[in-house]
Tab-separated table of N, CA and C in Angstrom:
chain	number	residue	atom	x	y	z
J	23	LEU	N	79.581	114.979	149.941
J	23	LEU	CA	80.002	113.715	149.358
J	23	LEU	C	79.028	113.283	148.257
J	24	LEU	N	77.725	113.508	148.485
J	24	LEU	CA	76.725	113.154	147.476
J	24	LEU	C	76.912	113.999	146.219
J	25	GLY	N	77.266	115.278	146.387
J	25	GLY	CA	77.485	116.180	145.255
J	25	GLY	C	78.668	115.735	144.407
J	26	ILE	N	79.729	115.268	145.078
J	26	ILE	CA	80.917	114.784	144.349
J	26	ILE	C	80.563	113.530	143.562
J	27	GLY	N	79.847	112.610	144.185
J	27	GLY	CA	79.437	111.373	143.508
J	27	GLY	C	78.543	111.659	142.319
J	28	LEU	N	77.605	112.589	142.489
J	28	LEU	CA	76.712	112.960	141.392
J	28	LEU	C	77.510	113.615	140.254
J	29	GLY	N	78.459	114.445	140.639
J	29	GLY	CA	79.314	115.102	139.641
J	29	GLY	C	80.127	114.092	138.840
J	30	LEU	N	80.659	113.070	139.525
J	30	LEU	CA	81.411	112.019	138.834
J	30	LEU	C	80.521	111.235	137.875
J	31	VAL	N	79.326	110.895	138.305
J	31	VAL	CA	78.396	110.150	137.447
J	31	VAL	C	78.053	110.975	136.209
J	32	VAL	N	77.741	112.255	136.398
J	32	VAL	CA	77.419	113.138	135.264
J	32	VAL	C	78.626	113.262	134.337
J	33	GLY	N	79.825	113.430	134.905
J	33	GLY	CA	81.049	113.543	134.108
J	33	GLY	C	81.309	112.298	133.280
J	34	PHE	N	81.181	111.117	133.907
J	34	PHE	CA	81.382	109.869	133.190
J	34	PHE	C	80.315	109.675	132.107
J	35	THR	N	79.096	110.069	132.388
J	35	THR	CA	78.019	109.947	131.395
J	35	THR	C	78.302	110.823	130.180
J	36	ILE	N	78.721	112.050	130.430
J	36	ILE	CA	79.047	112.957	129.313
J	36	ILE	C	80.212	112.395	128.507
J	37	ALA	N	81.235	111.903	129.180
J	37	ALA	CA	82.394	111.328	128.487
J	37	ALA	C	81.980	110.112	127.659
J	38	PHE	N	81.135	109.261	128.211
J	38	PHE	CA	80.670	108.074	127.496
J	38	PHE	C	79.862	108.459	126.257
J	39	VAL	N	78.962	109.416	126.395
J	39	VAL	CA	78.137	109.851	125.263
J	39	VAL	C	79.013	110.470	124.180
J	40	ARG	N	79.956	111.324	124.571
J	40	ARG	CA	80.852	111.936	123.582
J	40	ARG	C	81.643	110.881	122.833
J	41	ARG	N	82.149	109.912	123.540
J	41	ARG	CA	82.951	108.849	122.918
J	41	ARG	C	82.109	107.984	121.996
J	42	SER	N	80.860	107.711	122.376
J	42	SER	CA	80.013	106.831	121.561
J	42	SER	C	79.513	107.523	120.290
J	43	VAL	N	79.387	108.829	120.277
J	43	VAL	CA	78.929	109.522	119.063
J	43	VAL	C	80.095	110.053	118.225
J	44	ASP	N	81.320	109.904	118.716
J	44	ASP	CA	82.503	110.350	117.977
J	44	ASP	C	82.765	109.370	116.844
J	45	ASN	N	82.737	109.847	115.604
J	45	ASN	CA	82.923	108.956	114.464
J	45	ASN	C	84.257	109.195	113.758
J	46	ARG	N	85.203	109.831	114.416
J	46	ARG	CA	86.513	110.052	113.820
J	46	ARG	C	87.309	108.754	113.776
J	47	VAL	N	88.124	108.625	112.737
J	47	VAL	CA	89.017	107.475	112.608
J	47	VAL	C	90.347	107.880	113.209
J	48	ARG	N	90.808	107.107	114.173
J	48	ARG	CA	92.014	107.487	114.902
J	48	ARG	C	93.205	106.560	114.656
J	49	HIS	N	92.974	105.341	114.196
J	49	HIS	CA	94.057	104.373	114.040
J	49	HIS	C	93.928	103.643	112.710
J	50	ALA	N	95.063	103.166	112.212
J	50	ALA	CA	95.094	102.447	110.938
J	50	ALA	C	94.227	101.194	110.982
J	51	ASP	N	94.188	100.508	112.122
J	51	ASP	CA	93.378	99.289	112.201
J	51	ASP	C	91.889	99.595	112.046
J	52	GLU	N	91.448	100.782	112.455
J	52	GLU	CA	90.041	101.177	112.246
J	52	GLU	C	89.760	101.350	110.757
J	53	VAL	N	90.699	101.935	110.026
J	53	VAL	CA	90.549	102.104	108.579
J	53	VAL	C	90.473	100.739	107.914
J	54	GLU	N	91.346	99.834	108.296
J	54	GLU	CA	91.360	98.498	107.706
J	54	GLU	C	90.058	97.755	107.981
J	55	THR	N	89.520	97.901	109.176
J	55	THR	CA	88.260	97.249	109.527
J	55	THR	C	87.102	97.834	108.723
J	56	MET	N	87.066	99.161	108.611
J	56	MET	CA	85.964	99.827	107.911
J	56	MET	C	85.997	99.591	106.406
J	57	THR	N	87.201	99.555	105.804
J	57	THR	CA	87.310	99.444	104.353
J	57	THR	C	87.610	98.038	103.870
J	58	GLU	N	87.965	97.160	104.788
J	58	GLU	CA	88.371	95.796	104.453
J	58	GLU	C	89.540	95.796	103.471
J	59	ALA	N	90.426	96.785	103.627
J	59	ALA	CA	91.628	96.905	102.811
J	59	ALA	C	92.778	97.323	103.711
J	60	GLY	N	93.988	96.993	103.292
J	60	GLY	CA	95.158	97.340	104.085
J	60	GLY	C	95.558	98.796	103.917
J	61	VAL	N	96.238	99.324	104.891
J	61	VAL	CA	96.768	100.684	104.837
J	61	VAL	C	98.166	100.613	104.229
J	62	LEU	N	98.396	101.382	103.170
J	62	LEU	CA	99.689	101.368	102.493
J	62	LEU	C	100.705	102.284	103.152
J	63	GLY	N	100.220	103.303	103.828
J	63	GLY	CA	101.144	104.225	104.463
J	63	GLY	C	100.412	105.249	105.293
J	64	ILE	N	101.108	105.758	106.272
J	64	ILE	CA	100.576	106.822	107.115
J	64	ILE	C	101.598	107.949	107.076
J	65	ILE	N	101.160	109.105	106.622
J	65	ILE	CA	102.023	110.271	106.549
J	65	ILE	C	101.739	111.129	107.777
J	66	PRO	N	102.725	111.345	108.628
J	66	PRO	CA	102.463	112.135	109.832
J	66	PRO	C	102.167	113.587	109.498
J	67	LYS	N	101.306	114.193	110.274
J	67	LYS	CA	100.994	115.604	110.100
J	67	LYS	C	102.183	116.415	110.575
J	68	THR	N	102.702	117.231	109.696
J	68	THR	CA	103.866	118.038	110.015
J	68	THR	C	103.753	119.380	109.316
J	69	PRO	N	104.232	120.446	109.914
J	69	PRO	CA	104.153	121.764	109.272
J	69	PRO	C	104.863	121.806	107.917
J	70	ALA	N	105.846	120.925	107.707
J	70	ALA	CA	106.580	120.907	106.448
J	70	ALA	C	105.682	120.557	105.262
J	71	LEU	N	104.557	119.886	105.506
J	71	LEU	CA	103.657	119.519	104.411
J	71	LEU	C	102.843	120.702	103.897
J	72	SER	N	102.929	121.826	104.539
J	72	SER	CA	102.107	122.956	104.145
J	72	SER	C	102.690	123.775	103.008
J	73	GLY	N	103.766	123.327	102.372
J	73	GLY	CA	104.250	124.120	101.267
J	73	GLY	C	105.478	123.592	100.575
J	74	ARG	N	106.281	122.806	101.219
J	74	ARG	CA	107.490	122.299	100.581
J	74	ARG	C	107.182	121.033	99.816
J	75	SER	N	108.045	120.717	98.845
J	75	SER	CA	107.794	119.513	98.069
J	75	SER	C	109.047	118.682	97.859
J	76	ASP	N	110.112	118.976	98.551
J	76	ASP	CA	111.326	118.190	98.440
J	76	ASP	C	111.397	117.241	99.629
J	77	ALA	N	111.546	115.963	99.351
J	77	ALA	CA	111.525	114.959	100.421
J	77	ALA	C	112.598	115.230	101.471
J	78	ALA	N	113.718	115.803	101.065
J	78	ALA	CA	114.784	116.075	102.024
J	78	ALA	C	114.373	117.113	103.049
J	79	GLU	N	113.402	117.951	102.719
J	79	GLU	CA	112.978	119.032	103.609
J	79	GLU	C	111.743	118.671	104.433
J	80	LEU	N	111.225	117.469	104.296
J	80	LEU	CA	109.968	117.114	104.947
J	80	LEU	C	110.139	116.457	106.313
J	81	GLY	N	111.335	116.352	106.774
J	81	GLY	CA	111.557	115.809	108.112
J	81	GLY	C	110.991	114.412	108.276
J	82	THR	N	110.152	114.242	109.298
J	82	THR	CA	109.613	112.920	109.622
J	82	THR	C	108.717	112.373	108.517
J	83	ALA	N	108.105	113.229	107.725
J	83	ALA	CA	107.216	112.768	106.656
J	83	ALA	C	107.989	112.156	105.489
J	84	SER	N	109.252	112.533	105.303
J	84	SER	CA	110.005	112.051	104.143
J	84	SER	C	110.170	110.534	104.159
J	85	GLU	N	110.492	109.972	105.312
J	85	GLU	CA	110.649	108.524	105.389
J	85	GLU	C	109.318	107.815	105.184
J	86	SER	N	108.243	108.391	105.676
J	86	SER	CA	106.911	107.812	105.471
J	86	SER	C	106.544	107.806	104.000
J	87	LEU	N	106.904	108.857	103.279
J	87	LEU	CA	106.618	108.917	101.842
J	87	LEU	C	107.467	107.905	101.076
J	88	ARG	N	108.702	107.710	101.481
J	88	ARG	CA	109.538	106.681	100.843
J	88	ARG	C	108.953	105.288	101.100
J	89	GLN	N	108.469	105.077	102.308
J	89	GLN	CA	107.845	103.790	102.644
J	89	GLN	C	106.582	103.580	101.813
J	90	LEU	N	105.796	104.637	101.622
J	90	LEU	CA	104.599	104.551	100.791
J	90	LEU	C	104.972	104.197	99.359
J	91	ARG	N	106.005	104.845	98.818
J	91	ARG	CA	106.470	104.521	97.459
J	91	ARG	C	106.817	103.043	97.346
J	92	THR	N	107.548	102.531	98.331
J	92	THR	CA	107.934	101.118	98.317
J	92	THR	C	106.708	100.215	98.428
J	93	ASN	N	105.793	100.535	99.314
J	93	ASN	CA	104.587	99.726	99.491
J	93	ASN	C	103.724	99.708	98.238
J	94	LEU	N	103.679	100.812	97.512
J	94	LEU	CA	102.900	100.864	96.263
J	94	LEU	C	103.437	99.866	95.243
J	95	ARG	N	104.736	99.654	95.257
J	95	ARG	CA	105.345	98.697	94.321
J	95	ARG	C	104.932	97.261	94.620
J	96	PHE	N	104.601	96.986	95.879
J	96	PHE	CA	104.278	95.626	96.279
J	96	PHE	C	102.781	95.372	96.450
J	97	VAL	N	101.951	96.332	96.071
J	97	VAL	CA	100.500	96.140	96.188
J	97	VAL	C	100.077	94.927	95.377
J	98	ASN	N	100.508	94.868	94.150
J	98	ASN	CA	100.248	93.735	93.283
J	98	ASN	C	101.451	93.633	92.355
J	99	VAL	N	102.369	92.750	92.669
J	99	VAL	CA	103.634	92.666	91.947
J	99	VAL	C	103.413	92.400	90.461
J	100	ASP	N	102.439	91.562	90.116
J	100	ASP	CA	102.191	91.236	88.715
J	100	ASP	C	101.502	92.376	87.968
J	101	GLN	N	100.687	93.153	88.655
J	101	GLN	CA	99.983	94.278	88.033
J	101	GLN	C	100.064	95.494	88.961
J	102	PRO	N	101.211	96.184	88.954
J	102	PRO	CA	101.346	97.338	89.851
J	102	PRO	C	100.348	98.432	89.474
J	103	PRO	N	99.961	99.262	90.428
J	103	PRO	CA	98.982	100.306	90.131
J	103	PRO	C	99.517	101.279	89.088
J	104	ARG	N	98.642	101.669	88.167
J	104	ARG	CA	99.028	102.627	87.132
J	104	ARG	C	98.539	104.028	87.467
J	105	SER	N	97.595	104.125	88.388
J	105	SER	CA	97.067	105.424	88.801
J	105	SER	C	96.968	105.463	90.315
J	106	ILE	N	97.340	106.597	90.876
J	106	ILE	CA	97.257	106.811	92.317
J	106	ILE	C	96.582	108.157	92.525
J	107	VAL	N	95.568	108.202	93.371
J	107	VAL	CA	94.871	109.446	93.669
J	107	VAL	C	95.244	109.883	95.076
J	108	VAL	N	95.653	111.135	95.205
J	108	VAL	CA	95.964	111.705	96.516
J	108	VAL	C	94.867	112.712	96.820
J	109	THR	N	94.157	112.498	97.911
J	109	THR	CA	93.061	113.385	98.271
J	109	THR	C	92.923	113.454	99.782
J	110	SER	N	92.103	114.354	100.241
J	110	SER	CA	91.798	114.451	101.666
J	110	SER	C	90.461	115.142	101.823
J	111	ALA	N	89.932	115.105	103.023
J	111	ALA	CA	88.615	115.668	103.279
J	111	ALA	C	88.618	117.189	103.382
J	112	ASN	N	89.742	117.754	103.762
J	112	ASN	CA	89.789	119.185	104.031
J	112	ASN	C	90.861	119.876	103.197
J	113	PRO	N	90.704	121.174	102.959
J	113	PRO	CA	91.745	121.918	102.245
J	113	PRO	C	92.980	122.106	103.127
J	114	SER	N	94.091	122.355	102.480
J	114	SER	CA	95.360	122.671	103.164
J	114	SER	C	95.846	121.571	104.090
J	115	GLU	N	95.669	120.314	103.680
J	115	GLU	CA	96.172	119.198	104.487
J	115	GLU	C	97.443	118.587	103.907
J	116	GLY	N	97.955	119.161	102.794
J	116	GLY	CA	99.208	118.679	102.228
J	116	GLY	C	99.070	117.780	101.012
J	117	LYS	N	97.912	117.776	100.359
J	117	LYS	CA	97.712	116.924	99.182
J	117	LYS	C	98.720	117.239	98.075
J	118	SER	N	98.901	118.518	97.791
J	118	SER	CA	99.823	118.912	96.723
J	118	SER	C	101.250	118.530	97.070
J	119	THR	N	101.645	118.735	98.292
J	119	THR	CA	103.002	118.391	98.717
J	119	THR	C	103.221	116.888	98.676
J	120	VAL	N	102.260	116.132	99.166
J	120	VAL	CA	102.383	114.669	99.160
J	120	VAL	C	102.448	114.156	97.728
J	121	SER	N	101.561	114.630	96.850
J	121	SER	CA	101.554	114.123	95.472
J	121	SER	C	102.823	114.536	94.729
J	122	THR	N	103.303	115.759	94.936
J	122	THR	CA	104.539	116.210	94.297
J	122	THR	C	105.721	115.371	94.763
J	123	THR	N	105.828	115.185	96.048
J	123	THR	CA	106.955	114.436	96.605
J	123	THR	C	106.902	112.969	96.186
J	124	LEU	N	105.724	112.380	96.234
J	124	LEU	CA	105.576	110.985	95.824
J	124	LEU	C	105.927	110.819	94.345
J	125	ALA	N	105.477	111.748	93.500
J	125	ALA	CA	105.804	111.688	92.069
J	125	ALA	C	107.310	111.788	91.855
J	126	ARG	N	107.964	112.690	92.569
J	126	ARG	CA	109.420	112.829	92.440
J	126	ARG	C	110.139	111.563	92.907
J	127	LEU	N	109.684	110.993	94.017
J	127	LEU	CA	110.311	109.778	94.529
J	127	LEU	C	110.140	108.612	93.553
J	128	LEU	N	108.958	108.492	92.959
J	128	LEU	CA	108.730	107.423	91.974
J	128	LEU	C	109.637	107.610	90.761
J	129	ALA	N	109.734	108.845	90.262
J	129	ALA	CA	110.570	109.117	89.097
J	129	ALA	C	112.049	108.876	89.404
J	130	LYS	N	112.500	109.298	90.575
J	130	LYS	CA	113.902	109.104	90.953
J	130	LYS	C	114.258	107.636	91.117
J	131	SER	N	113.258	106.792	91.369
J	131	SER	CA	113.516	105.364	91.509
J	131	SER	C	113.484	104.644	90.159
J	132	GLY	N	113.316	105.410	89.068
J	132	GLY	CA	113.351	104.822	87.734
J	132	GLY	C	111.988	104.578	87.110
J	133	GLN	N	110.921	104.960	87.768
J	133	GLN	CA	109.556	104.746	87.279
J	133	GLN	C	109.100	105.977	86.494
J	134	PRO	N	108.866	105.852	85.173
J	134	PRO	CA	108.323	107.007	84.437
J	134	PRO	C	107.003	107.432	85.082
J	135	THR	N	106.863	108.716	85.368
J	135	THR	CA	105.741	109.213	86.153
J	135	THR	C	105.149	110.464	85.524
J	136	ILE	N	103.823	110.530	85.518
J	136	ILE	CA	103.110	111.738	85.104
J	136	ILE	C	102.272	112.189	86.290
J	137	LEU	N	102.475	113.420	86.715
J	137	LEU	CA	101.699	114.019	87.789
J	137	LEU	C	100.622	114.885	87.154
J	138	ILE	N	99.365	114.557	87.439
J	138	ILE	CA	98.240	115.310	86.877
J	138	ILE	C	97.643	116.181	87.968
J	139	ASP	N	97.610	117.484	87.726
J	139	ASP	CA	96.988	118.411	88.668
J	139	ASP	C	95.513	118.519	88.294
J	140	ALA	N	94.688	117.753	88.992
J	140	ALA	CA	93.248	117.751	88.715
J	140	ALA	C	92.482	118.644	89.681
J	141	ASP	N	93.192	119.467	90.427
J	141	ASP	CA	92.535	120.427	91.306
J	141	ASP	C	92.180	121.641	90.461
J	142	LEU	N	90.964	121.668	89.965
J	142	LEU	CA	90.554	122.736	89.054
J	142	LEU	C	89.993	123.946	89.789
J	143	ARG	N	90.049	123.925	91.103
J	143	ARG	CA	89.633	125.097	91.876
J	143	ARG	C	90.854	125.886	92.360
J	144	ARG	N	91.844	125.166	92.860
J	144	ARG	CA	93.063	125.816	93.357
J	144	ARG	C	94.292	125.025	92.885
J	145	PRO	N	94.583	125.059	91.589
J	145	PRO	CA	95.736	124.305	91.086
J	145	PRO	C	97.039	124.841	91.667
J	146	ALA	N	97.965	123.931	91.955
J	146	ALA	CA	99.209	124.349	92.599
J	146	ALA	C	100.461	123.757	91.965
J	147	GLN	N	100.320	122.695	91.190
J	147	GLN	CA	101.507	121.959	90.761
J	147	GLN	C	102.422	122.736	89.807
J	148	ALA	N	101.878	123.453	88.844
J	148	ALA	CA	102.721	124.196	87.905
J	148	ALA	C	103.597	125.193	88.659
J	149	LYS	N	103.012	125.875	89.631
J	149	LYS	CA	103.763	126.851	90.428
J	149	LYS	C	104.857	126.158	91.229
J	150	ARG	N	104.554	124.974	91.780
J	150	ARG	CA	105.542	124.236	92.575
J	150	ARG	C	106.759	123.860	91.744
J	151	PHE	N	106.521	123.557	90.475
J	151	PHE	CA	107.619	123.163	89.594
J	151	PHE	C	108.220	124.350	88.841
J	152	GLY	N	107.642	125.533	89.017
J	152	GLY	CA	108.137	126.711	88.317
J	152	GLY	C	107.862	126.662	86.826
J	153	LEU	N	106.718	126.072	86.454
J	153	LEU	CA	106.361	125.928	85.043
J	153	LEU	C	105.103	126.720	84.719
J	154	ASP	N	104.891	126.974	83.440
J	154	ASP	CA	103.697	127.682	82.976
J	154	ASP	C	102.532	126.702	82.958
J	155	GLY	N	101.519	126.970	83.750
J	155	GLY	CA	100.374	126.072	83.845
J	155	GLY	C	99.149	126.569	83.119
J	156	SER	N	99.312	127.463	82.150
J	156	SER	CA	98.150	128.030	81.462
J	156	SER	C	97.472	127.030	80.534
J	157	VAL	N	98.196	126.018	80.089
J	157	VAL	CA	97.634	124.966	79.242
J	157	VAL	C	97.769	123.659	79.995
J	158	GLY	N	96.699	122.841	79.985
J	158	GLY	CA	96.793	121.589	80.720
J	158	GLY	C	95.556	120.729	80.640
J	159	LEU	N	95.174	120.160	81.770
J	159	LEU	CA	94.096	119.181	81.860
J	159	LEU	C	92.778	119.691	81.288
J	160	THR	N	92.427	120.929	81.570
J	160	THR	CA	91.154	121.454	81.063
J	160	THR	C	91.126	121.456	79.540
J	161	HIS	N	92.252	121.735	78.913
J	161	HIS	CA	92.327	121.728	77.451
J	161	HIS	C	92.224	120.307	76.900
J	162	VAL	N	92.804	119.351	77.618
J	162	VAL	CA	92.723	117.948	77.208
J	162	VAL	C	91.282	117.446	77.348
J	163	LEU	N	90.635	117.771	78.469
J	163	LEU	CA	89.267	117.299	78.703
J	163	LEU	C	88.259	117.907	77.731
J	164	THR	N	88.490	119.129	77.275
J	164	THR	CA	87.575	119.753	76.313
J	164	THR	C	87.907	119.368	74.883
J	165	GLY	N	88.979	118.612	74.684
J	165	GLY	CA	89.343	118.154	73.344
J	165	GLY	C	90.129	119.168	72.540
J	166	ASP	N	90.578	120.240	73.157
J	166	ASP	CA	91.343	121.266	72.450
J	166	ASP	C	92.780	120.852	72.172
J	167	LEU	N	93.288	119.872	72.940
J	167	LEU	CA	94.696	119.519	72.859
J	167	LEU	C	94.890	118.052	73.226
J	168	PRO	N	95.757	117.329	72.499
J	168	PRO	CA	96.058	115.956	72.923
J	168	PRO	C	96.925	115.971	74.180
J	169	VAL	N	96.847	114.906	74.948
J	169	VAL	CA	97.596	114.811	76.203
J	169	VAL	C	99.085	115.052	75.979
J	170	ALA	N	99.644	114.436	74.960
J	170	ALA	CA	101.086	114.548	74.712
J	170	ALA	C	101.527	116.002	74.543
J	171	ASP	N	100.678	116.832	73.966
J	171	ASP	CA	101.036	118.235	73.753
J	171	ASP	C	100.894	119.075	75.020
J	172	ALA	N	100.169	118.588	76.001
J	172	ALA	CA	99.959	119.349	77.235
J	172	ALA	C	100.951	118.981	78.332
J	173	LEU	N	101.670	117.872	78.163
J	173	LEU	CA	102.631	117.436	79.185
J	173	LEU	C	103.861	118.336	79.203
J	174	LEU	N	104.326	118.640	80.399
J	174	LEU	CA	105.524	119.451	80.580
J	174	LEU	C	106.598	118.617	81.253
J	175	GLN	N	107.828	118.750	80.784
J	175	GLN	CA	108.949	118.059	81.404
J	175	GLN	C	109.380	118.854	82.632
J	176	THR	N	109.602	118.166	83.748
J	176	THR	CA	110.075	118.824	84.972
J	176	THR	C	111.595	118.678	85.060
J	177	GLU	N	112.187	119.271	86.080
J	177	GLU	CA	113.632	119.158	86.282
J	177	GLU	C	114.024	117.760	86.730
J	178	THR	N	113.055	116.949	87.162
J	178	THR	CA	113.314	115.574	87.590
J	178	THR	C	113.188	114.652	86.384
J	179	PRO	N	114.264	113.944	86.023
J	179	PRO	CA	114.157	113.006	84.901
J	179	PRO	C	113.042	111.983	85.148
J	180	LEU	N	112.350	111.606	84.104
J	180	LEU	CA	111.251	110.639	84.105
J	180	LEU	C	109.966	111.182	84.743
J	181	LEU	N	109.931	112.458	85.112
J	181	LEU	CA	108.726	113.046	85.705
J	181	LEU	C	108.185	114.143	84.803
J	182	GLN	N	106.948	113.939	84.338
J	182	GLN	CA	106.254	114.945	83.548
J	182	GLN	C	105.054	115.441	84.330
J	183	LEU	N	104.633	116.661	84.008
J	183	LEU	CA	103.505	117.284	84.691
J	183	LEU	C	102.423	117.634	83.684
J	184	LEU	N	101.184	117.291	84.028
J	184	LEU	CA	100.026	117.778	83.285
J	184	LEU	C	99.354	118.789	84.204
J	185	PRO	N	99.636	120.088	83.993
J	185	PRO	CA	99.039	121.093	84.876
J	185	PRO	C	97.535	121.162	84.702
J	186	ALA	N	96.866	121.862	85.588
J	186	ALA	CA	95.411	121.974	85.530
J	186	ALA	C	94.952	122.752	84.308
J	187	GLY	N	95.706	123.748	83.896
J	187	GLY	CA	95.291	124.587	82.770
J	187	GLY	C	94.359	125.692	83.230
J	188	ARG	N	93.621	126.227	82.291
J	188	ARG	CA	92.693	127.323	82.588
J	188	ARG	C	91.615	126.850	83.563
J	189	ILE	N	91.337	127.639	84.591
J	189	ILE	CA	90.316	127.281	85.578
J	189	ILE	C	88.940	127.498	84.967
J	190	PRO	N	88.132	126.428	84.869
J	190	PRO	CA	86.816	126.535	84.231
J	190	PRO	C	85.750	127.032	85.212
J	191	PRO	N	84.620	127.508	84.678
J	191	PRO	CA	83.542	127.939	85.562
J	191	PRO	C	82.816	126.764	86.217
J	192	ASN	N	82.962	125.567	85.656
J	192	ASN	CA	82.250	124.381	86.141
J	192	ASN	C	83.222	123.215	86.358
J	193	PRO	N	84.148	123.304	87.306
J	193	PRO	CA	85.162	122.268	87.450
J	193	PRO	C	84.621	120.874	87.728
J	194	SER	N	83.590	120.747	88.559
J	194	SER	CA	83.092	119.409	88.892
J	194	SER	C	82.463	118.738	87.678
J	195	GLU	N	81.784	119.486	86.834
J	195	GLU	CA	81.188	118.908	85.626
J	195	GLU	C	82.262	118.471	84.640
J	196	LEU	N	83.321	119.255	84.543
J	196	LEU	CA	84.408	118.927	83.619
J	196	LEU	C	85.126	117.658	84.062
J	197	VAL	N	85.460	117.563	85.331
J	197	VAL	CA	86.159	116.374	85.841
J	197	VAL	C	85.240	115.157	85.818
J	198	GLY	N	83.958	115.349	86.008
J	198	GLY	CA	82.989	114.257	86.002
J	198	GLY	C	82.517	113.851	84.622
J	199	SER	N	83.016	114.496	83.589
J	199	SER	CA	82.575	114.192	82.221
J	199	SER	C	83.118	112.841	81.753
J	200	GLN	N	82.520	112.309	80.707
J	200	GLN	CA	82.961	111.029	80.135
J	200	GLN	C	84.419	111.087	79.709
J	201	ARG	N	84.798	112.177	79.085
J	201	ARG	CA	86.159	112.311	78.579
J	201	ARG	C	87.155	112.290	79.724
């Protein structure tokens, strides 16, 4: 009986220590508390985000992305956001799929949209749209080409793409530059 009691105490202690040093964010209210800002949307993790970019094919994530599009419109009605950054802490979490789908949804709702592929390590947007991505953001940032000449029209009306362009040897310096 003493061994069982000791085992329970040790088990509870380990569980308590693990929980107290765990710094993962698990709920939207934790994000709001930490950032003192509201959460605009939560996109559920789904296997469909690993490669598709059509909202109709995203299952449960498609409605969440539509809700995010709507919420973005109401962030500040008088001055709606002109730039939206889609990012995540880890690779292969669906950033390209989310940004592609969100851009398409915004354009389909009548909002002129430009999707910029600023992933200069593993660009994906030109391939997703079936376009030539050899000229793009890197050429604009180095001053070789004006933005208007690097934009590509997609099959979605009101949606243009600025592909990443040639992959540079120093992507972080290029993106971090003044230009």
